[in-house]
PDB file of C-alpha atoms in Angstrom:
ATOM      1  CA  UNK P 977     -10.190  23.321  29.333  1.00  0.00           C
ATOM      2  CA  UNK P 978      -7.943  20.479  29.987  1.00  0.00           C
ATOM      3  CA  UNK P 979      -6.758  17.727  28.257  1.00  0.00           C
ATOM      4  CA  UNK P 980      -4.736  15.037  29.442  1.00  0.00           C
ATOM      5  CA  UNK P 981      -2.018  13.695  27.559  1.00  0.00           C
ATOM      6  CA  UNK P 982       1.617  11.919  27.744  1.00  0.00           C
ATOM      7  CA  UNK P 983       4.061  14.108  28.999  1.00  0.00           C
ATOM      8  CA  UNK P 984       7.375  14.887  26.610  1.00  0.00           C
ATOM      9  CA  UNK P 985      10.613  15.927  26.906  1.00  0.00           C
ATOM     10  CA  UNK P 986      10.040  19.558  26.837  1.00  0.00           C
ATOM     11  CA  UNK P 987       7.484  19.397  29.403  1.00  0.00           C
ATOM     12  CA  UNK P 988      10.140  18.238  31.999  1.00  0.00           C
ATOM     13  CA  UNK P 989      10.765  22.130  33.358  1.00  0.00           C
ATOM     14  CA  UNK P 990       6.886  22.679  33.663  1.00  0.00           C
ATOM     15  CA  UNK P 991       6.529  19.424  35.334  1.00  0.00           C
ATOM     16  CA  UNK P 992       9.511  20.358  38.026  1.00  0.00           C
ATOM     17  CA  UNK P 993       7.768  23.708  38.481  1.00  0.00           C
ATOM     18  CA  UNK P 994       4.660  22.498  38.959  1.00  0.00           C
ATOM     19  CA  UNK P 995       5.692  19.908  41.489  1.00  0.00           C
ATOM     20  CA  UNK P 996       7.926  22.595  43.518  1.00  0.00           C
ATOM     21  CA  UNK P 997       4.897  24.747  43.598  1.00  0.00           C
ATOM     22  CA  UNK P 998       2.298  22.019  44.614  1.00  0.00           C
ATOM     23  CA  UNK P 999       4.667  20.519  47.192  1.00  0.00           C
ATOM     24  CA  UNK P1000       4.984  23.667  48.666  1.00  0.00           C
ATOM     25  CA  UNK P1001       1.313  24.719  49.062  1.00  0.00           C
ATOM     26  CA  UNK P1002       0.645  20.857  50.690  1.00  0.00           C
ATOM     27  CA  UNK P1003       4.106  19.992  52.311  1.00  0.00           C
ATOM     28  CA  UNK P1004       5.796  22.941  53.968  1.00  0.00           C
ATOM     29  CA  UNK P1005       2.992  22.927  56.751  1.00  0.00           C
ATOM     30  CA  UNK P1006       3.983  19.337  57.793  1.00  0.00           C
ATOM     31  CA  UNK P1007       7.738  19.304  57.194  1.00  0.00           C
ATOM     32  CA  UNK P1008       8.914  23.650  56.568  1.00  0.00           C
ATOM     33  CA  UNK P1009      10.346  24.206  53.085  1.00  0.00           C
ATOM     34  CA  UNK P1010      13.781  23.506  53.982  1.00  0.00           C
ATOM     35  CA  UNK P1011      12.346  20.175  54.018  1.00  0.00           C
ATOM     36  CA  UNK P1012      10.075  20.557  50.786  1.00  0.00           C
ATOM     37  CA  UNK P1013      13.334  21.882  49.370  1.00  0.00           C
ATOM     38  CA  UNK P1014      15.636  19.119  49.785  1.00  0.00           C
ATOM     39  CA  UNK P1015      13.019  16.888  48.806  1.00  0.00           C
ATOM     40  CA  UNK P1016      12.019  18.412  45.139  1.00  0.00           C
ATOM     41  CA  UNK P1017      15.801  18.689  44.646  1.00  0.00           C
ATOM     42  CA  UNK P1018      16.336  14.924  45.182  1.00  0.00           C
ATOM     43  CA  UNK P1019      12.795  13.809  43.711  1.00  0.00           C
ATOM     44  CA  UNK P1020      11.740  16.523  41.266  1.00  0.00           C
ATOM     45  CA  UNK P1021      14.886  17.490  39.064  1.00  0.00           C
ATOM     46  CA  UNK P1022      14.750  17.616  35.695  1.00  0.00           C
ATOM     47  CA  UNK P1023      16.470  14.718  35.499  1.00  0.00           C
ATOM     48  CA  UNK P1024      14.782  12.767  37.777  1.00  0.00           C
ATOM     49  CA  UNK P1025      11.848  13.455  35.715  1.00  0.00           C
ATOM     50  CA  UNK P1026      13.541  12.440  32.458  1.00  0.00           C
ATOM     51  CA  UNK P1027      14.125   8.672  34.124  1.00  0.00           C
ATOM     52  CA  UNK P1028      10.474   8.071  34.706  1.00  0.00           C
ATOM     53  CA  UNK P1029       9.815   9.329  31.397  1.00  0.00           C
ATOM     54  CA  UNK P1030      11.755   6.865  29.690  1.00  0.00           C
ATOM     55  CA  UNK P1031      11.233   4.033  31.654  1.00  0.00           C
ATOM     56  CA  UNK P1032       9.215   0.897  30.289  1.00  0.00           C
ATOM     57  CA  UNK P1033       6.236  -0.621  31.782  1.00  0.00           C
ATOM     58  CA  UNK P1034       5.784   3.251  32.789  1.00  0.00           C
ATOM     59  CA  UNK P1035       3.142   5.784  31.972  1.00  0.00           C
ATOM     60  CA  UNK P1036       3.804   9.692  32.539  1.00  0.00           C
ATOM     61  CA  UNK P1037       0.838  12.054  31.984  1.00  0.00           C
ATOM     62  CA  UNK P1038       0.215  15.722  32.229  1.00  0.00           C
ATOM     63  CA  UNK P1039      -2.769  18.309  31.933  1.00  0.00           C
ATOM     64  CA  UNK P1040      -2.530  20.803  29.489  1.00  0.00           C
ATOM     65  CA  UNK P1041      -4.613  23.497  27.853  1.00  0.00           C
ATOM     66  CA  UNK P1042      -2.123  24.638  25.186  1.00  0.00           C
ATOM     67  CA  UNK P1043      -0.467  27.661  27.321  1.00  0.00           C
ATOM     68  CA  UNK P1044       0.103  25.712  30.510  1.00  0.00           C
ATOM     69  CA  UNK P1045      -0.073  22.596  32.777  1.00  0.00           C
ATOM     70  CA  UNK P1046      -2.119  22.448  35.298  1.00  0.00           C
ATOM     71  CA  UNK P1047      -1.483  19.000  36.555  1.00  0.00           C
ATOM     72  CA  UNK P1048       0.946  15.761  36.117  1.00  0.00           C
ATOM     73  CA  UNK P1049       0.669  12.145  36.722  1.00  0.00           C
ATOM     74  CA  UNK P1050       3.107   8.858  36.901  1.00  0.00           C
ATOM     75  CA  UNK P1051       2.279   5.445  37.500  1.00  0.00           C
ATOM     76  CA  UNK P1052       4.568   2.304  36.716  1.00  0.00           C
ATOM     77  CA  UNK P1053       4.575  -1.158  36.763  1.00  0.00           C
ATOM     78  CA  UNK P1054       6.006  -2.527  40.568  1.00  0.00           C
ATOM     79  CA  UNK P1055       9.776  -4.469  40.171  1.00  0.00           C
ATOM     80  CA  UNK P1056       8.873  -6.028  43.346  1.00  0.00           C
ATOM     81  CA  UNK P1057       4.865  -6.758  43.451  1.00  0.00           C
ATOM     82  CA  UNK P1058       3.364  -9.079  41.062  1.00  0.00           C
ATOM     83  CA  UNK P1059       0.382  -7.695  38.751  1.00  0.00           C
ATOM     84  CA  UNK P1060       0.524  -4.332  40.918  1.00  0.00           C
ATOM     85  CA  UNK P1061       0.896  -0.776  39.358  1.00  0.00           C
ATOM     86  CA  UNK P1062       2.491   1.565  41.491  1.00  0.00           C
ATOM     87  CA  UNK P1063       0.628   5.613  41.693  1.00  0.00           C
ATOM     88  CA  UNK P1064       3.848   7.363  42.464  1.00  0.00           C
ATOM     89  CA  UNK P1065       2.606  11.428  41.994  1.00  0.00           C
ATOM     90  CA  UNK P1066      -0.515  12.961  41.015  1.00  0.00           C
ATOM     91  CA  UNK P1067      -0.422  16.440  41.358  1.00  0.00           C
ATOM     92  CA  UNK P1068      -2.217  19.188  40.277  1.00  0.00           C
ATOM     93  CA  UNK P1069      -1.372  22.767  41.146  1.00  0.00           C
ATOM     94  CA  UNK P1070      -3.477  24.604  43.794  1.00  0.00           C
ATOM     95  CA  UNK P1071      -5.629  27.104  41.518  1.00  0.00           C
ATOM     96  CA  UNK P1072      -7.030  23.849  39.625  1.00  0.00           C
ATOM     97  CA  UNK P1073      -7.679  21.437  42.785  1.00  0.00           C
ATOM     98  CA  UNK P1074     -11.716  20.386  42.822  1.00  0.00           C
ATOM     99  CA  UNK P1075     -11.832  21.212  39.164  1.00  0.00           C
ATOM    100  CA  UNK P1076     -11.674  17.410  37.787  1.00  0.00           C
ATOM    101  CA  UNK P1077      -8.303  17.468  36.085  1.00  0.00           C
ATOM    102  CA  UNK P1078      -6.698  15.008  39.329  1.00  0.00           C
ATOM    103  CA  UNK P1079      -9.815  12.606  38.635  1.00  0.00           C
ATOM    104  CA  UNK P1080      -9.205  12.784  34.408  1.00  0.00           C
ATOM    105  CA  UNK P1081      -5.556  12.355  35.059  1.00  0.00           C
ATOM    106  CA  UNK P1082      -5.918   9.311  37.094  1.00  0.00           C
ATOM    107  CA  UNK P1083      -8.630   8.026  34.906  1.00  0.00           C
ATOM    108  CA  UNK P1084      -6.199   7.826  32.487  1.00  0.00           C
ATOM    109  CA  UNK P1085      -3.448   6.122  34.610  1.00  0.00           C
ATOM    110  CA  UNK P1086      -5.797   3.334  35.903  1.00  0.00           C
ATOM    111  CA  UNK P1087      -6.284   2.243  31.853  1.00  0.00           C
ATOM    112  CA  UNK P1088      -2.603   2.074  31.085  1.00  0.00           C
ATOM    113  CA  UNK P1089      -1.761  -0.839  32.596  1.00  0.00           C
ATOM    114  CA  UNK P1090      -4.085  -3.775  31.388  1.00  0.00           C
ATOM    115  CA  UNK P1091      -2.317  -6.804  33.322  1.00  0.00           C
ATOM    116  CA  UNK P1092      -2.640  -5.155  36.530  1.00  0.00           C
ATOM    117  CA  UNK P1093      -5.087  -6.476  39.103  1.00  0.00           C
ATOM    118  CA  UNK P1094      -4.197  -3.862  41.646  1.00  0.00           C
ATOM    119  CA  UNK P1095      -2.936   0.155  41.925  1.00  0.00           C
ATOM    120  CA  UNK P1096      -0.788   0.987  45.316  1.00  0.00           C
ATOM    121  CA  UNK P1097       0.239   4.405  46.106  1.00  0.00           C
ATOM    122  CA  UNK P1098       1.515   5.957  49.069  1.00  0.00           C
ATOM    123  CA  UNK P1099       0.369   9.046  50.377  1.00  0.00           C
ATOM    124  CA  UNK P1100       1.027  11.616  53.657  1.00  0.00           C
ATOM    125  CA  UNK P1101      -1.261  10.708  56.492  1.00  0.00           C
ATOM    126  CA  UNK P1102      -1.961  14.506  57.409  1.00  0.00           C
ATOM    127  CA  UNK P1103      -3.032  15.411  53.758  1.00  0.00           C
ATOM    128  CA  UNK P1104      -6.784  15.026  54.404  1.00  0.00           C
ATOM    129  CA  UNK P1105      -7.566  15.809  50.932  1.00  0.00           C
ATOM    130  CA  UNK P1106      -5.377  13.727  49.068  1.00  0.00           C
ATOM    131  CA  UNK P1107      -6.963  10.679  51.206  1.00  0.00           C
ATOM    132  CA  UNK P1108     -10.239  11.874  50.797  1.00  0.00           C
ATOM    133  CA  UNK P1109      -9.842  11.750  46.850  1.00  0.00           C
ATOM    134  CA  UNK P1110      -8.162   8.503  46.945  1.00  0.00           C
ATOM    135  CA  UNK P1111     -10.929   7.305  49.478  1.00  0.00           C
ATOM    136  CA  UNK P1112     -13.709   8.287  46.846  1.00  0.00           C
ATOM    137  CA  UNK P1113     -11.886   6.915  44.197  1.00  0.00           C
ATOM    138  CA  UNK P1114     -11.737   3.295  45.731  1.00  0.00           C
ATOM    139  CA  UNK P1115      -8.744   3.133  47.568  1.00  0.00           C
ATOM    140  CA  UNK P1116      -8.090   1.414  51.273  1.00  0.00           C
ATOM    141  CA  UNK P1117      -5.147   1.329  53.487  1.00  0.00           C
ATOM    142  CA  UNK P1118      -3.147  -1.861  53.803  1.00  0.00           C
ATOM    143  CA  UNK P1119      -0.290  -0.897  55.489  1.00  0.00           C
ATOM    144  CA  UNK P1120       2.046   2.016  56.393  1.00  0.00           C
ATOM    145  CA  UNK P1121       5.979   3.311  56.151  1.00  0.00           C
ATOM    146  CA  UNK P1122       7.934   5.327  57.667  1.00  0.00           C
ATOM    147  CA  UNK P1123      10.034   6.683  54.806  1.00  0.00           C
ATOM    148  CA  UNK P1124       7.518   7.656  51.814  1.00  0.00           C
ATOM    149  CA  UNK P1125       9.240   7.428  48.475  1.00  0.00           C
ATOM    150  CA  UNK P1126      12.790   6.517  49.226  1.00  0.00           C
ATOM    151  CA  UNK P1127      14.652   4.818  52.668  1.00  0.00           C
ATOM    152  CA  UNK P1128      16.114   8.035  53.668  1.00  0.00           C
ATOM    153  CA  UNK P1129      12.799  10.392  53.079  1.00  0.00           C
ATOM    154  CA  UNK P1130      12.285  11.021  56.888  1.00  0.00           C
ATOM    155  CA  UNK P1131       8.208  11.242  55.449  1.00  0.00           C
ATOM    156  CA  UNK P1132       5.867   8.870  56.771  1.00  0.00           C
ATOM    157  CA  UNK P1133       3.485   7.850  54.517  1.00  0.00           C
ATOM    158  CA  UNK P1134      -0.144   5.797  54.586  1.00  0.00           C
ATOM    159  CA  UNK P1135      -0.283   2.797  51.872  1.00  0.00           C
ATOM    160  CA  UNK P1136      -3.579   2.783  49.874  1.00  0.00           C
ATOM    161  CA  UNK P1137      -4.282  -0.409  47.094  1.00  0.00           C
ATOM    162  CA  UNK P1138      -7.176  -0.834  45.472  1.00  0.00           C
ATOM    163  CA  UNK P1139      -8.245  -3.759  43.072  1.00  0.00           C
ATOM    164  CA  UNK P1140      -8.261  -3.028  39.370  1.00  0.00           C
TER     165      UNK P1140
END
């Protein structure tokens, strides 16, 4: 069993793992793991990970049965968007997809961040299940980028909202 709890400092290794791993199993189909490679360099280092753990306004969560983590979460206040909350990863490693932990995690997220009216995340067009939970979970698409994540990503990306 599962719990879901904020992520720590000594996570941070699990956390890369698990996103090089999970990234892997969804991404290298679309874009090869060169791709997936340079991508969870730039986006999934260790430090990387340590900035949105210490950032304010933030919240950083993880699953964890006491020997391992199964999945991890982040979700911050948007610089840019007024009373929005931005869903930037929620992951959870292929052997525990369909089990609930994705739906606890975000559960969890969607609380943290009282003066929020809305959630916006962004999320690959071609990963049908990923849409399909964010679908069920009351998401809609209001626009679309071509560069997912950062101006140089080269990853389109569908943009979901959904009213708090």
């Amino acid at each position: 069993m599962f719990f879901v709890r904020t992520a720590s400092e000594r996570d941070l290794e699990k956390v890369r793992a698990l996103l090089a791993e999970t990234w892997h199993a969804t991404y290298d189909a679309f874009y090869g793991a060169d791709k997936v490679n340079e991508l969870t360099a730039r986006w999934h280092s260790v430090d990387a990970l340590r900035k949105r753990l210490q950032r304010k306004n933030a919240e950083f969560v993880v699953a964890d049965n006491g020997s391992e983590l199964a999945g991890m979460g982040y979700a911050a206040m948007s610089d840019t968007l007024a009373k929005t909350v931005v869903l930037h990863q929620l992951y959870v490693l292929p052997q525990y997809q369909r089990q609930g932990i994705g739906r606890d995690m975000f559960a969890e997220l969607e609380t943290c961040f009282p003066d929020a009216e809305r959630m916006r995340l962004e999320v690959e067009p071609q990963n049908l299940h990923a849409l399909a939970f964010y679908r069920a979970h009351g998401f809609a698409e209001v626009g679309k980028t071509p560069n997912c994540g950062d101006e140089q990503s080269g990853v389109p990306a569908l943009i979901l909202e959904k009213r708090l």
